[in-house]
Amino acid sequence: MNKSIRKAAVIGSGIMGSGIAAHLANVGIPCLLLDMVPKELTAEEDKKGYTLEHPAVRNRLATGAIARLRKTNPSPLYDDDFADRITPGNLEDHLSQISEVDWVIEVVVENLQVKKDLLSQIERQWKPGTIVSSNTSGISIQEMVADCSEAFQKYFLGTHFFNPPRYMKLLEIIPGTKTDPKIVQQMKLLCENVLGKGVVLAKDTPNFIANRIGTYGLLITLQQMLKNGFTVEEVDAVTGPAMGRPKSATFRTLDLVGLDTFIHVADNVYRNITDESEKAAFATPDAISSMVARGWLGEKSGQGFYLKQKGENGSEINSLHLSSMEYHPQKKVTSGSLEAAKLAKGARAKTKALIVTGDRYSEFAWNILKQVLIYSAEKVGEIANSIHEIDEAMKWGFNWELGPFETWDALGLVRSVERMEKEGLTVPLWVKEWIAQGNQSFYQKDQGALYVVVDQRYSLVEQPAKIISLSNLKEQNKIVKGNNGASLIDLGDGVACLEFHSPNNAIGADILMMIQQSLVEVRNNFEGMVIANQGRNFCVGANIMLLLMEAQDEEWDEIDGIIRLFQNTMYKVKRFEKPVVAAPHRMTLGGGVEACMPADQVIAGAETYYGLVEAGVGLIPAGGGCKEFAMRISQRVDGHPEADLQPYLNHVFETVGMAKVSSSGHDAKKLGYLRSTDRIIASQDHLIYEAKQAVLQMSRAGYEPMVEGKIRVAGSEGKSVLQLGAIGMKQSGYISDHDLLIAKKLAHVLAGGDVPAGSLVSEQYMLDLEREAFLSLCGEPKTQQRMQHMLTKGKALRN
């Protein structure tokens, strides 16, 4: 029962099947990818003289799917090379090979009979003990295997990945009536710890949890829109971030999903439920049927609720008027309730502000939410055992910031129920009984522990062992010290965590001072330190606004002081006598990377987008980033003074000069930002736990700080090679004059300045080069223009 999944087989090589295979490959599980044998040759195959019996033809569907993985954007793979972990095959020649795997995943068309037939074939080749699952989005798990043996059913369950499998956190596990509970637990742990998923246990009902609630919510929104005459852009303005939902809101989401897919999902519930009022809610609106009949399916067909068209001012996105089925330019939507939501901090406050303001958009939002909340309450016990699983499913599967019951608490449970009943709605009896006991909310927090209503009493929400919540620790008064930019938090077991919490986690003097103070505290009272946070992104870099203001005022001594403080702080981290582990996630840019580079080890989330991007704002890294790269190059040739530094130097120069950002943690290793000793884990939720364990392991092993050594540099010769390459790019029109200036400064620093090739220099010498180049670039008007553009537009200016 406790054996690991060493190899898997995915059957069905469509978008979902190949995406699941890619994610298995991402986490190191090799797999077979099988599909049907084609019945006809392509023109290219015919030209090559192939027959239908040729292996290339018979494996074409799976082989083609693997090839597309490398070209898809955003990539389903952490690293393109991981596609080599997937072996293509076909169902006629290779199905017997499933006896060699530990997990078989069926991902074929959403048709019960097709799935039953395939599972019958699988059982004939099945080795007892092999886990088999279906990636259905809503077909009954039990009906699929009704004709299979009890032994097979014991190892069969649903594993509903959300699309795209690499990026979507939710995975619904659906046991059948005869699935062994130990198999369910094994798969839950595997999907959480190895695949990095957020797992909820769903009941075997139509569309399970997230698609059941999410589809209902989208249909209610459509019904309210058509009833009250709202436009597409008005609906999206209300049902996006103002309501704690993604920017894609309602109609951009439907365009992304595809209207044909949406209808199929809604129809699955419609056909499989008996309650007439519920059936009516899942009936497809005529307007949607009309769009599908016209082929307006969304992004995959080029138009849906939105259509990109060429206008007088270039490309513009127009929205569909459902009454006329014509596209018109979008109109800006604003109102008191939308502005109130925009100004409010956090999803709870935004949602409440939207509802209570009292204009037509506020009323529209309430008319949607009240029905979704009641429907969710009605489904407790039917689609899931707890309201917490429903909330998590909606947050992980539909990217809602608050689940339905968290939203209800945000609006005020008692007050909103009174309003619902006053408006003639029937609130589920269990909710009314809960309120009658004197309870004011579904959730309750006490000393960092979360409790949720279960069977008319508060029950503790058990956190998985590998999840450490900084917010919970802060509620337990575990903050050792802090300021406006950062805090030092006691993680227990002698390990402290330095958490950034400035706006966007941008590094300023407050964070740097807290790092230095934290080192003193950890030296005296802890075994070591983790640098991590649980913000949306780890760190977007240094505080550009502060630097720009100082540059515009020509306060060069102030900028010099800021950079010295940054450099000195990072140097202290690097030479600290106790272990330091950094745990970055998602956007980790500029100074955020430089805050991680001095750590003894970096444990990064797989979805870490890591890069020294200073060139994009007209600067070069000056918090130790250039020095650290030069040191790594020197260490690669340590003991071989005759070795050529230039190839490594060229790679770093290109990476930093072009402000390359990794597409994953694995890509960060390929780019050289992460070292071979740094680790990457799939679950962002486990980062702080794993970093803490790494600190303890180093401490127990008798940690000794790194001793400063000399850095071998390429000197003036290496600098000339780099600058010649940059000049060539300028002459070819790839870069501007200002880009060339930045490149020359960067080359000067990375190569170690104007010293002879192979010279040994100190770390402080390299830091001085960084700082001097940075200061000179700050004085350039075009650099200041780039900084201003990044602050106002959020993207780089090429001037």
Tab-separated table of C-alpha atoms in Angstrom, residues 620 626 646 649 653 656-657 714-726 740-754 766 769 773:
chain	number	residue	atom	x	y	z
A	620	ILE	CA	23.036	46.674	-13.492
A	626	CYS	CA	27.438	40.555	-10.323
A	646	GLN	CA	35.249	33.229	-21.158
A	649	LEU	CA	31.384	34.699	-18.562
A	653	PHE	CA	26.718	38.382	-19.555
A	656	VAL	CA	22.047	39.439	-16.989
A	657	GLY	CA	22.425	41.826	-19.924
A	714	ALA	CA	38.780	37.461	-16.947
A	715	GLY	CA	40.025	41.032	-16.718
A	716	SER	CA	40.472	43.478	-19.597
A	717	GLU	CA	40.682	40.714	-22.220
A	718	GLY	CA	37.401	39.163	-21.154
A	719	LYS	CA	35.812	42.582	-20.929
A	720	SER	CA	36.851	43.351	-24.526
A	721	VAL	CA	35.270	40.129	-25.780
A	722	LEU	CA	31.987	40.950	-24.035
A	723	GLN	CA	31.951	44.527	-25.263
A	724	LEU	CA	32.714	43.490	-28.848
A	725	GLY	CA	29.682	41.189	-28.718
A	726	ALA	CA	27.515	44.055	-27.486
A	740	LEU	CA	25.107	49.402	-25.333
A	741	LEU	CA	26.171	51.740	-22.542
A	742	ILE	CA	24.583	49.444	-19.949
A	743	ALA	CA	26.213	46.398	-21.573
A	744	LYS	CA	29.655	48.024	-21.458
A	745	LYS	CA	29.236	48.819	-17.756
A	746	LEU	CA	28.067	45.279	-17.071
A	747	ALA	CA	31.005	43.798	-19.004
A	748	HIS	CA	33.414	45.965	-17.017
A	749	VAL	CA	32.022	44.679	-13.715
A	750	LEU	CA	31.585	40.977	-14.568
A	751	ALA	CA	35.089	40.750	-16.051
A	752	GLY	CA	36.646	42.386	-12.997
A	753	GLY	CA	37.561	45.704	-14.593
A	754	ASP	CA	40.876	46.608	-16.233
A	766	MET	CA	33.945	43.464	-7.108
A	769	LEU	CA	32.907	47.971	-9.282
A	773	ALA	CA	28.725	51.403	-12.366
